[in-house]
XYZ file of C-alpha atoms in Angstrom:
765
model
C -26.086 13.204 -8.530
C -25.204 16.170 -11.243
C -28.747 17.151 -12.902
C -26.489 16.343 -15.931
C -26.626 12.721 -14.970
C -30.299 12.392 -14.601
C -32.561 10.917 -15.923
C -33.648 12.031 -18.946
C -37.569 12.290 -17.995
C -35.963 14.001 -14.874
C -34.728 16.295 -16.730
C -38.352 16.744 -18.708
C -39.905 17.960 -15.694
C -36.764 20.084 -14.901
C -37.468 21.879 -18.000
C -40.625 23.865 -17.919
C -39.198 25.430 -14.278
C -35.458 27.089 -17.025
C -36.049 30.356 -19.377
C -35.854 29.170 -22.860
C -35.418 32.054 -24.650
C -32.825 33.844 -25.430
C -30.654 32.137 -22.773
C -28.454 29.249 -24.845
C -25.952 30.205 -24.442
C -25.324 30.800 -20.517
C -27.056 27.426 -20.224
C -25.330 25.711 -21.683
C -21.743 27.094 -20.305
C -23.992 26.368 -16.815
C -23.759 22.998 -17.866
C -20.713 22.742 -18.929
C -19.974 23.955 -15.454
C -22.380 20.419 -14.241
C -20.501 17.822 -16.285
C -16.974 18.740 -15.961
C -17.903 17.674 -11.960
C -19.771 15.058 -12.883
C -16.808 14.035 -15.071
C -14.542 13.822 -12.204
C -16.451 11.808 -10.133
C -16.440 9.507 -12.887
C -20.799 9.007 -11.420
C -23.022 8.793 -13.960
C -26.753 7.161 -13.166
C -29.013 4.866 -15.351
C -32.640 4.364 -14.785
C -35.262 1.415 -16.638
C -38.857 2.532 -16.859
C -41.398 -0.712 -16.448
C -44.819 1.649 -16.438
C -46.999 0.882 -19.018
C -46.111 1.725 -22.762
C -42.969 1.951 -22.427
C -42.189 -1.888 -22.569
C -39.155 -2.044 -20.064
C -37.036 1.471 -21.681
C -33.488 1.479 -20.429
C -31.873 4.657 -19.544
C -28.060 5.505 -19.357
C -26.305 8.597 -18.797
C -22.816 9.836 -20.888
C -20.739 8.762 -17.634
C -22.076 5.076 -17.590
C -21.505 4.704 -21.346
C -17.898 6.646 -20.724
C -17.553 3.939 -17.396
C -18.451 0.625 -19.394
C -16.713 1.783 -23.028
C -20.154 1.393 -25.454
C -21.112 3.046 -28.895
C -23.708 6.505 -28.605
C -26.143 3.502 -29.958
C -25.643 1.004 -27.534
C -28.995 0.433 -27.075
C -29.785 -1.466 -22.505
C -32.272 -2.142 -23.049
C -32.181 -5.196 -25.589
C -29.371 -7.170 -22.569
C -29.978 -4.184 -18.850
C -26.373 -4.141 -19.386
C -25.639 -7.937 -17.396
C -22.852 -9.128 -19.234
C -20.923 -7.034 -18.785
C -20.126 -8.778 -15.055
C -18.507 -10.959 -14.017
C -19.700 -14.741 -12.925
C -19.689 -13.827 -9.599
C -21.043 -10.001 -9.780
C -23.735 -10.735 -12.447
C -24.949 -13.655 -9.745
C -25.097 -11.139 -7.236
C -26.269 -7.541 -9.130
C -28.548 -9.869 -10.792
C -30.465 -11.227 -7.047
C -29.411 -7.422 -5.954
C -32.280 -6.342 -9.203
C -34.717 -9.345 -8.658
C -34.843 -8.618 -5.168
C -35.353 -5.194 -6.038
C -37.926 -5.466 -8.092
C -40.101 -7.420 -5.545
C -39.691 -5.948 -3.659
C -38.332 -2.680 -3.138
C -35.104 -3.842 -1.018
C -32.111 -0.553 -2.037
C -28.635 -1.913 -3.072
C -25.770 -1.248 -3.576
C -23.076 -3.364 -5.019
C -19.349 -3.104 -5.374
C -18.581 -5.590 -9.157
C -16.230 -7.085 -11.606
C -17.488 -5.958 -14.872
C -15.477 -6.408 -18.351
C -15.641 -3.629 -20.944
C -17.147 -3.622 -24.947
C -13.379 -2.551 -25.506
C -12.753 -6.220 -23.034
C -11.162 -4.127 -19.960
C -11.538 -4.782 -16.667
C -12.842 -2.593 -14.279
C -14.421 -2.870 -10.422
C -17.432 0.146 -10.222
C -19.831 0.692 -7.154
C -23.972 0.410 -8.379
C -26.759 1.797 -6.356
C -30.096 0.617 -7.466
C -33.142 1.530 -5.738
C -37.312 1.373 -6.384
C -40.297 2.901 -6.915
C -43.935 1.374 -6.853
C -47.352 1.938 -7.669
C -49.902 0.164 -6.392
C -48.283 -2.458 -5.341
C -46.467 -2.951 -8.693
C -42.245 -2.012 -9.739
C -42.935 1.042 -11.690
C -39.365 2.475 -12.339
C -36.143 1.267 -11.298
C -32.998 4.223 -11.003
C -29.704 4.844 -9.750
C -26.208 5.450 -10.209
C -23.218 3.639 -11.627
C -19.447 5.372 -10.014
C -15.894 4.031 -11.334
C -14.786 2.765 -8.071
C -11.524 0.797 -9.724
C -9.060 2.631 -8.599
C -9.663 1.852 -4.635
C -10.872 -1.152 -5.482
C -7.087 -2.482 -5.980
C -5.670 -0.072 -3.302
C -7.799 -2.028 -0.892
C -6.609 -5.320 -2.819
C -3.053 -5.006 -2.195
C -3.749 -3.545 0.625
C -5.910 -6.926 1.734
C -2.459 -8.746 0.349
C 0.141 -7.371 1.908
C -1.934 -8.292 5.234
C -2.263 -12.155 4.796
C 1.825 -12.029 3.604
C 2.249 -10.657 7.109
C -0.668 -12.825 8.705
C 2.084 -15.497 7.359
C 5.488 -13.663 8.069
C 4.758 -14.068 11.622
C 2.989 -17.768 11.300
C 6.162 -18.750 9.617
C 8.374 -16.921 11.710
C 10.826 -19.358 14.742
C 9.843 -17.600 17.386
C 6.422 -18.741 19.493
C 3.979 -15.387 19.792
C 0.321 -15.375 21.590
C -1.216 -12.690 22.824
C -3.932 -12.440 26.427
C -6.223 -10.539 28.526
C -4.298 -10.258 31.170
C -8.421 -9.647 33.097
C -10.027 -12.987 31.332
C -6.962 -14.796 31.149
C -7.772 -15.238 27.396
C -5.521 -16.380 24.881
C -6.727 -14.269 21.335
C -3.847 -14.346 19.485
C -1.568 -17.453 19.025
C 0.599 -17.941 15.883
C 1.716 -21.590 15.117
C 5.432 -21.495 16.024
C 4.006 -21.393 19.454
C 1.505 -24.385 19.131
C 4.586 -25.803 17.533
C 6.672 -25.397 20.668
C 4.717 -25.955 24.135
C 3.391 -29.357 21.268
C -0.597 -28.794 22.624
C -3.544 -27.593 19.102
C -3.267 -23.967 19.255
C -7.676 -24.543 20.394
C -6.337 -26.373 23.746
C -3.723 -23.281 24.889
C -6.531 -20.114 24.371
C -6.919 -20.507 28.081
C -4.503 -19.905 29.731
C -5.252 -21.578 33.025
C -5.295 -24.479 31.003
C -2.676 -23.832 28.957
C -0.605 -23.520 32.491
C -2.314 -27.316 33.484
C -0.950 -28.729 30.405
C 2.491 -27.601 29.966
C 3.323 -27.783 33.711
C 1.725 -30.879 35.286
C 3.398 -31.385 38.612
C 1.006 -28.359 40.589
C 4.854 -27.644 42.555
C 6.384 -26.147 39.693
C 2.058 -25.217 37.654
C 2.766 -22.872 40.755
C 6.126 -21.444 40.717
C 6.402 -20.063 37.540
C 2.536 -19.038 37.863
C 3.335 -16.632 40.860
C 6.654 -15.700 39.208
C 4.608 -14.757 35.891
C 2.044 -11.953 38.153
C 4.734 -10.717 40.145
C 6.590 -9.330 36.918
C 3.967 -8.297 35.745
C 2.686 -6.763 38.540
C 6.186 -5.219 39.054
C 6.902 -3.327 35.691
C 10.301 -3.280 35.824
C 11.194 -5.038 32.098
C 14.302 -6.577 32.715
C 11.330 -9.379 35.473
C 10.281 -9.202 32.294
C 12.522 -12.646 30.246
C 12.755 -16.151 32.045
C 14.772 -18.954 30.786
C 15.062 -22.138 30.963
C 11.853 -23.074 31.951
C 10.882 -26.474 31.921
C 6.958 -27.360 29.666
C 6.002 -30.976 28.768
C 4.427 -31.503 25.475
C 0.736 -33.426 25.128
C 3.435 -36.336 23.902
C 4.882 -36.401 27.168
C 8.265 -34.689 25.355
C 9.769 -32.667 27.462
C 11.806 -29.331 26.901
C 13.580 -26.346 27.622
C 11.977 -23.218 26.094
C 13.217 -18.905 27.126
C 10.810 -16.135 27.136
C 9.624 -13.257 27.366
C 6.433 -11.189 28.369
C 5.142 -7.764 27.524
C 2.636 -6.411 28.677
C 0.303 -4.234 27.241
C -1.179 -2.022 30.498
C -2.536 0.522 28.560
C -5.301 -2.397 26.629
C -4.662 -4.911 29.310
C -2.753 -7.483 27.152
C 0.326 -9.302 27.698
C 2.474 -10.045 24.848
C 4.538 -13.082 25.075
C 7.215 -13.988 22.911
C 9.019 -18.142 22.801
C 12.019 -19.903 21.361
C 12.753 -23.482 21.453
C 15.855 -24.445 23.460
C 16.744 -27.689 24.528
C 18.568 -28.430 21.431
C 20.832 -25.677 22.387
C 20.937 -26.973 25.944
C 22.082 -30.534 25.235
C 24.786 -28.954 23.724
C 26.036 -27.471 26.248
C 25.603 -30.708 28.393
C 27.411 -32.733 25.124
C 29.873 -30.133 24.905
C 31.144 -29.880 29.075
C 31.583 -33.775 28.711
C 33.462 -33.067 26.026
C 35.020 -30.773 27.501
C 36.028 -32.524 30.962
C 37.689 -35.405 28.100
C 39.746 -33.073 25.943
C 43.189 -31.883 27.294
C 42.071 -28.682 28.381
C 44.160 -27.725 31.155
C 42.752 -27.597 34.955
C 41.287 -26.942 38.106
C 39.535 -26.190 40.889
C 38.584 -24.103 44.278
C 36.365 -24.636 46.764
C 34.617 -21.393 48.296
C 37.708 -20.411 50.100
C 39.952 -20.102 47.269
C 42.102 -23.499 48.215
C 42.991 -25.549 44.829
C 41.294 -28.793 44.761
C 42.225 -30.699 42.076
C 44.981 -29.196 39.436
C 45.791 -31.250 36.309
C 48.501 -32.368 34.208
C 47.325 -30.021 31.291
C 47.266 -27.193 34.499
C 51.140 -28.234 35.391
C 52.581 -28.248 31.627
C 51.061 -25.009 31.495
C 51.567 -22.726 34.117
C 54.890 -25.189 35.065
C 53.269 -25.375 38.912
C 53.695 -29.725 39.915
C 50.470 -30.135 41.421
C 51.986 -31.143 44.392
C 53.155 -28.254 45.871
C 50.026 -26.167 45.017
C 47.047 -28.935 46.161
C 45.462 -28.166 49.638
C 47.241 -24.053 49.127
C 45.551 -20.792 47.963
C 45.255 -19.983 44.786
C 45.380 -16.650 45.900
C 49.256 -17.494 48.616
C 50.144 -19.225 44.699
C 50.068 -16.382 42.452
C 49.625 -13.287 44.031
C 51.346 -11.922 39.962
C 47.877 -12.247 38.998
C 45.252 -10.348 42.520
C 46.678 -7.221 39.523
C 44.856 -8.774 36.852
C 41.625 -9.147 35.936
C 42.209 -13.318 36.466
C 41.228 -12.533 40.649
C 37.840 -10.185 39.263
C 36.712 -12.473 37.350
C 36.770 -15.295 39.130
C 35.301 -13.637 41.574
C 32.594 -12.088 39.599
C 31.915 -15.858 38.996
C 31.748 -17.037 42.149
C 29.843 -13.307 43.245
C 27.308 -13.282 40.974
C 27.084 -16.914 40.494
C 27.344 -16.044 36.511
C 30.574 -18.004 33.846
C 32.747 -15.865 32.271
C 35.210 -16.201 29.683
C 38.224 -13.893 29.350
C 41.422 -13.432 27.674
C 44.296 -12.101 29.885
C 48.154 -11.167 29.390
C 50.457 -13.035 32.664
C 53.534 -11.462 32.156
C 55.692 -13.905 34.874
C 55.303 -16.446 31.898
C 55.346 -14.259 29.024
C 52.247 -16.798 27.952
C 48.776 -15.118 26.901
C 45.719 -17.481 28.507
C 41.846 -18.164 27.290
C 39.985 -19.339 30.366
C 36.346 -20.381 30.912
C 34.920 -20.197 34.908
C 32.115 -21.466 35.955
C 31.452 -21.173 39.162
C 28.966 -23.625 41.504
C 27.736 -23.212 45.056
C 30.883 -24.770 46.214
C 33.391 -23.249 44.780
C 34.122 -22.506 41.214
C 35.646 -24.205 38.409
C 38.685 -23.124 35.695
C 38.791 -24.465 32.588
C 42.106 -22.026 30.256
C 44.497 -22.742 27.238
C 47.773 -20.609 26.302
C 46.571 -18.534 23.259
C 49.766 -17.310 23.040
C 50.991 -18.070 19.639
C 47.106 -17.909 18.852
C 47.263 -13.310 19.920
C 50.423 -14.081 17.288
C 48.291 -15.323 15.071
C 46.101 -12.279 14.590
C 48.468 -9.011 15.460
C 48.849 -11.071 12.046
C 46.238 -11.273 10.659
C 45.221 -7.490 11.631
C 48.610 -6.200 10.281
C 47.574 -8.324 7.098
C 43.134 -6.952 6.928
C 44.276 -3.243 8.272
C 44.146 -2.153 4.559
C 41.573 -3.945 3.166
C 39.474 -2.977 5.885
C 40.787 0.720 5.391
C 39.806 0.326 2.014
C 35.654 -0.492 3.074
C 35.792 2.601 4.757
C 36.622 4.900 1.333
C 34.809 2.352 -1.501
C 35.073 -0.673 -3.156
C 35.002 0.159 -6.748
C 38.118 1.267 -8.145
C 40.486 -0.032 -5.666
C 44.320 1.360 -5.137
C 46.713 1.893 -1.869
C 49.944 3.434 -2.106
C 52.944 2.295 0.338
C 54.628 5.455 0.904
C 57.829 4.855 2.090
C 58.050 1.839 -0.247
C 57.271 4.279 -3.251
C 54.869 1.625 -3.733
C 50.642 1.538 -5.960
C 48.778 -1.535 -6.705
C 45.218 -0.456 -8.469
C 42.856 -3.274 -8.041
C 40.940 -4.709 -11.224
C 38.199 -1.601 -11.379
C 40.464 0.374 -13.016
C 39.967 -2.058 -15.657
C 36.226 -3.025 -15.383
C 35.195 1.434 -14.570
C 38.260 2.866 -17.052
C 39.395 0.089 -19.491
C 43.066 0.081 -17.794
C 44.643 -3.590 -18.786
C 45.541 -5.422 -15.613
C 48.087 -6.651 -16.963
C 49.542 -4.123 -18.761
C 50.339 -1.061 -16.661
C 52.188 -1.312 -14.170
C 50.930 2.831 -12.336
C 52.781 4.195 -9.762
C 51.973 7.585 -8.243
C 53.275 10.021 -10.990
C 50.772 7.269 -13.581
C 48.429 7.854 -11.098
C 48.549 11.689 -10.424
C 49.010 12.216 -14.955
C 45.709 10.286 -15.420
C 44.198 14.107 -14.170
C 42.660 16.125 -16.352
C 44.901 18.734 -16.946
C 42.702 21.950 -15.190
C 42.371 20.037 -12.386
C 45.206 18.318 -11.321
C 46.974 21.258 -9.835
C 43.824 21.613 -7.357
C 43.586 17.785 -6.653
C 48.018 17.472 -6.263
C 48.107 19.695 -3.900
C 46.272 18.801 -1.204
C 47.425 15.748 -1.306
C 50.166 16.879 -0.814
C 48.663 19.028 2.100
C 47.546 15.006 3.501
C 50.829 12.933 2.899
C 52.300 15.889 5.531
C 52.735 14.745 9.429
C 49.553 15.539 11.341
C 46.245 13.696 12.458
C 43.899 14.372 8.850
C 43.327 10.971 8.440
C 39.946 10.819 5.481
C 40.470 12.276 2.613
C 38.474 12.392 -0.850
C 37.877 14.800 -4.490
C 35.720 15.291 -7.223
C 37.621 15.206 -10.472
C 37.903 13.834 -14.208
C 40.195 10.746 -14.966
C 41.300 9.931 -18.013
C 40.507 6.446 -19.228
C 42.090 3.880 -21.910
C 40.310 4.474 -24.317
C 41.164 9.281 -24.054
C 37.848 10.290 -22.718
C 37.140 11.183 -19.634
C 34.617 10.502 -16.952
C 34.032 13.072 -13.749
C 35.550 10.330 -9.629
C 34.923 10.701 -6.598
C 37.532 9.847 -4.718
C 37.950 9.140 -1.618
C 41.097 7.679 0.061
C 42.356 7.089 4.183
C 45.511 7.681 4.798
C 47.486 6.338 7.530
C 49.507 7.555 9.454
C 52.397 5.900 12.961
C 52.831 7.435 16.462
C 53.997 10.039 15.194
C 51.818 10.972 12.180
C 53.591 10.422 9.203
C 51.768 8.561 6.233
C 52.907 5.064 5.706
C 49.673 3.866 3.377
C 47.283 5.537 1.716
C 44.564 3.541 0.735
C 41.565 4.121 -1.984
C 38.796 3.511 -4.269
C 37.533 4.918 -7.204
C 33.880 5.758 -8.227
C 32.212 6.222 -11.208
C 30.617 9.404 -11.594
C 29.402 9.309 -15.272
C 25.734 7.675 -14.019
C 25.006 9.829 -11.304
C 25.808 13.089 -13.299
C 23.565 11.878 -16.024
C 20.813 11.046 -14.246
C 21.385 14.694 -11.827
C 21.304 16.795 -15.223
C 17.948 15.170 -15.773
C 16.256 15.524 -12.555
C 17.289 19.328 -13.189
C 15.264 18.842 -17.296
C 12.382 17.151 -15.866
C 11.844 19.219 -12.533
C 11.805 21.913 -14.918
C 9.439 21.009 -16.853
C 7.481 20.022 -13.225
C 7.556 23.887 -13.258
C 6.466 25.219 -16.203
C 3.121 23.381 -16.003
C 2.476 24.026 -12.485
C 2.331 27.186 -13.678
C 0.243 26.725 -16.833
C -2.507 24.590 -14.702
C -2.346 27.664 -12.309
C -3.176 30.144 -15.685
C -5.771 27.626 -16.708
C -7.185 27.315 -12.900
C -7.290 31.443 -13.030
C -9.259 31.749 -16.302
C -11.864 28.384 -14.894
C -12.494 31.065 -12.231
C -12.846 33.956 -13.908
C -15.274 32.562 -16.378
C -17.460 30.069 -13.981
C -17.620 34.699 -12.738
C -17.778 36.219 -15.926
C -21.183 32.918 -16.839
C -22.912 33.304 -13.432
C -22.471 37.114 -13.955
C -24.952 37.063 -16.650
C -27.182 34.327 -15.518
C -28.750 36.912 -13.568
C -30.388 39.592 -15.836
C -32.035 36.398 -17.850
C -33.323 35.413 -14.854
C -34.578 39.011 -13.257
C -36.403 39.738 -16.829
C -38.552 36.356 -16.764
C -39.461 36.962 -12.330
C -39.956 41.141 -14.381
C -42.886 39.639 -16.681
C -44.253 36.670 -14.300
C -45.667 39.350 -12.159
C -46.974 41.246 -14.506
C -47.844 39.299 -15.796
C -49.407 38.485 -12.192
C -51.155 42.099 -11.919
C -52.288 42.400 -15.783
C -54.397 39.400 -16.684
C -54.976 37.862 -12.691
C -59.192 38.522 -13.429
C -58.703 36.826 -15.987
C -56.226 33.126 -15.016
C -57.448 30.401 -12.750
C -55.964 28.879 -9.928
C -54.017 26.485 -11.725
C -52.606 28.564 -13.352
C -51.666 30.685 -10.396
C -49.734 27.564 -9.115
C -47.573 28.045 -12.709
C -47.040 30.715 -12.145
C -45.770 30.649 -8.069
C -43.654 27.533 -9.384
C -42.039 29.453 -12.180
C -40.875 32.726 -10.917
C -40.439 29.766 -6.806
C -37.618 27.901 -9.265
C -35.965 31.515 -11.030
C -35.839 32.682 -7.004
C -33.727 28.645 -7.268
C -31.540 29.643 -9.352
C -31.053 33.205 -8.551
C -30.012 31.755 -5.501
C -27.833 28.932 -6.954
C -26.638 31.526 -9.207
C -24.489 33.085 -6.166
C -23.746 30.972 -4.966
C -21.708 30.195 -7.742
C -21.020 33.871 -7.996
C -19.629 33.672 -4.177
C -17.536 30.540 -5.132
C -15.501 31.589 -7.460
C -15.034 34.787 -5.606
C -12.692 33.006 -2.690
C -10.895 32.043 -5.774
C -9.563 35.235 -6.500
C -9.735 36.766 -3.383
C -6.313 37.495 -2.227
C -6.994 37.413 1.824
C -5.636 40.069 4.113
C -4.985 38.547 7.214
C -5.435 40.624 10.370
C -5.816 39.719 14.275
C -8.853 38.055 14.507
C -10.564 37.508 18.339
C -13.543 34.426 17.496
C -15.423 34.948 20.443
C -16.088 38.276 19.905
C -16.775 37.041 15.608
C -18.973 34.050 17.343
C -21.506 36.869 18.640
C -21.914 38.957 15.942
C -22.990 35.515 13.773
C -25.312 34.995 17.075
C -26.934 37.712 15.983
C -26.976 37.342 12.379
C -28.723 33.925 13.150
C -30.044 34.715 16.044
C -34.422 34.705 14.324
C -33.245 31.012 12.780
C -31.658 29.750 16.153
C -34.302 30.911 18.279
C -37.301 29.335 15.744
C -36.029 26.238 16.727
C -34.408 26.417 20.579
C -30.939 25.042 18.922
C -27.875 26.544 21.779
C -24.810 27.358 20.582
C -22.602 27.632 22.990
C -18.200 27.595 23.604
C -15.507 28.670 25.854
C -12.615 30.682 25.528
C -11.660 30.663 22.027
C -7.869 32.030 20.264
C -7.109 35.228 18.488
C -6.035 33.887 15.457
C -4.220 35.805 12.235
C -6.754 35.117 9.440
C -8.943 36.554 6.909
C -11.589 38.088 9.254
C -14.701 37.537 6.465
C -14.172 34.077 4.795
C -13.731 32.110 8.238
C -16.950 34.162 9.876
C -18.990 32.442 6.249
C -17.151 28.596 7.460
C -18.484 29.723 10.420
C -21.438 30.692 9.527
C -21.860 28.105 7.635
C -21.156 25.465 9.235
C -23.127 27.220 12.648
C -26.372 26.962 9.505
C -25.635 23.672 8.392
C -26.330 22.299 12.675
C -29.430 24.293 12.425
C -30.370 23.305 9.737
C -30.451 19.338 9.146
C -31.685 18.601 12.772
C -33.912 16.145 13.998
C -37.688 16.651 14.573
C -38.952 17.704 17.140
C -34.596 17.777 18.698
C -33.896 21.011 19.795
C -30.498 21.949 18.206
C -26.821 22.416 21.350
C -24.254 23.152 18.235
C -21.018 22.446 20.236
C -18.090 24.976 19.426
C -14.443 23.638 20.007
C -10.538 25.403 19.149
C -6.830 24.380 19.948
C -3.289 24.604 18.448
C 0.046 22.397 17.574
C 2.780 23.759 16.064
C 1.925 24.837 12.843
C -2.033 25.231 12.358
C -5.107 25.931 14.611
C -7.308 23.326 14.840
C -11.379 24.161 15.573
C -14.497 21.704 15.648
C -18.319 22.289 15.474
C -20.272 19.190 16.622
C -24.184 19.391 16.562
C -26.636 16.501 17.616
C -28.094 17.019 14.312
C -29.135 13.784 11.107
C -26.214 12.641 10.617
C -24.118 11.586 7.690
C -24.100 8.235 6.098
C -19.703 7.449 6.283
C -20.327 6.696 1.960
C -21.285 10.434 1.090
C -18.720 12.225 3.763
C -16.299 12.691 1.225
C -18.801 14.526 -1.719
C -20.763 16.766 1.136
C -17.033 19.568 -0.294
C -17.550 19.070 -3.509
C -19.869 21.900 -5.625
C -23.775 21.591 -5.751
C -23.726 18.277 -4.236
C -26.341 17.770 -1.951
C -27.913 14.860 -0.676
C -31.874 15.095 0.400
C -33.898 16.795 -2.056
C -35.495 20.802 -2.041
C -38.168 19.961 -0.372
C -36.501 17.963 2.607
C -33.815 20.915 2.967
C -33.272 23.595 0.807
C -30.881 25.104 -0.142
C -28.271 25.172 -3.395
C -25.036 22.846 -2.420
C -22.719 24.703 -2.281
C -21.764 25.844 1.322
C -18.930 23.406 1.816
C -17.194 23.860 -1.412
C -17.445 27.584 0.013
C -15.749 26.341 3.265
C -13.368 23.978 1.950
C -12.192 26.908 -0.404
C -11.714 28.997 2.225
C -9.961 26.751 4.586
C -7.647 25.711 1.978
C -6.306 29.189 0.559
C -5.106 29.642 4.014
C -3.221 26.359 4.392
C -5.776 24.188 6.513
C -8.299 21.309 5.631
C -11.655 20.761 6.255
C -13.579 17.294 6.945
C -16.230 15.297 9.061
C -16.942 12.714 10.868
C -20.450 11.087 11.341
C -22.564 8.890 11.463
C -26.523 8.735 9.626
C -28.449 9.888 13.005
C -26.189 10.600 16.335
C -24.607 13.805 14.647
C -21.759 15.437 13.218
C -18.590 16.762 14.158
C -17.099 18.873 11.210
C -13.079 19.682 11.922
C -11.222 22.344 9.854
C -7.839 24.016 10.373
C -5.907 27.157 9.808
C -2.414 28.015 9.104
C -0.373 30.101 11.323
C 0.864 33.238 9.929
């Protein structure tokens, strides 16, 4: 917690250790710096004094009042602030306060409030209680604005719910099974709906098979197939089709699906779709095909014709009496070299249905063919597709213009028939450029005349080059195009040149895109970038001034502290025989306070210097650097019996003294925050990726609670009192600044009571 946010009683105690004469300006600068840090964290404090004579007096810090948007004269003692909480939050905080007052139970609540100005905001309220002789005499804690983080969490929860809803409403059934236990750990609604059983009755895989496949032999066959697929690991064997299942109501259905094993997780994802209706439709289709007037014939496994209907006689000009019981390929030798022979054999050999189209030269006809294999031969349905193919070719030629236009754009479309010297303008020339389609009769010369005079020569030369025989097809240019109102618009003109087999351009289709809005956006973006660069420069200057201010302010604070310490020592020397034990104790307190204040100032100087220094990188041997640190820390290592281990670390390019300071801070913290009665074990490791070196310092110390892991890198943030662990709370802030100056990041992973691992990266030079 920021010193400036402490309750008045705590600040009053601290003030007795601070110098008061001639120090107001310097102390004010120190407080302003702390206040700024507190404001960035949006963290305030509160205290409810229940000691006798205070009549439940409540204190709110300045930041707490700012968060609640109350006036300076607002008295929190009258209501305790409960009136700002929304009903559900109010109930929780009241219950938490009651338990703290009764039992001393600390609380940590995230609450929704409405400020004095009517703004809803999420806050975090932490509270603790002090007891004397079994009676609560004080409640105190912190009050933090967490609105942005909480809103982000709620939005994420909504997105997750949205995704779950989508999965549940997919037309595909999805289930996730644990392979070793046979337990279904996830199943969407569609999976249960397809199989026709409630979800709870399909949760166990063995039960699932018994219910869905009531026939013992069929069930065993399916189970064996699934296990063989999983064990094989072959992706092509994971799909399964046309499996018959039985619903709870006794209905038989046909399903297709796929198993996707996740071997590293010992899980399997199963997807399934109901194809019952599709299979029924296929059966009906077969019956219809048997009744329609398609040509049809059948052959046995020796390719002997066994059936030849009347439509086949008419289409092929072959009477059934001349083909029945004869070999198909003997009677149609010309077909052996065509796709008929290949496709029919493929259907028989692979036992699959084939559909294809093929041209038969002797009859000058196209045929659309479907061949269905069976155990006894092949059934072939076919029809004369000659007229359809001719129509398709005509449609292809007609639609070629529109396909090519699609390749260009679909704005102001134009089509120039080179051979007929005919130019077509689309509707876009009216909507974009204002030309009336009914009164404008465009030709190529007119189109060229609308190009801005300064652009015309360049564009015409480019068009003439493309008009020459060759292979160039895709053309585009940017130029200014004259609109009907006389103004010019910047355009992107794209076209496709269609050529004959001699490479001659026969048709040009294209489209113009109006770039007016795009150009305006580009100019606006350019101006925005210039403004951002200006703000960045101003921010850099501001940061430099703040760092210089912190350096000067901290430096100037040291001289008064030295004076305080000196005069206290002289007081002790000159009047020592007149002082009692209490006076000596007061002098010790004052000297110790001055010493700690001097250490804070020195650390603050160090912190400000980090921002001012320009690091000069050189090649460092980290093994030698760590050996040097061990020499500096050998006294602390011996006193606690610490073990510091590392394997060979890489040589890196970095600033030597700052990097040594980072390692020394992390090792020193690991020694300082050790488990009582346990010898520290510190492990240092290093590695690299393409752009950064990565290092870690692990310990078996007291650990850090999750909610404090980000705050520890903030200047003056301490998690323990001075009596528990010494220090100023600035070492990790300095380390963070050094690492970031080296183009890296620093973070911690920890659990309370389980030790900590600090990670940091250094950009490769």
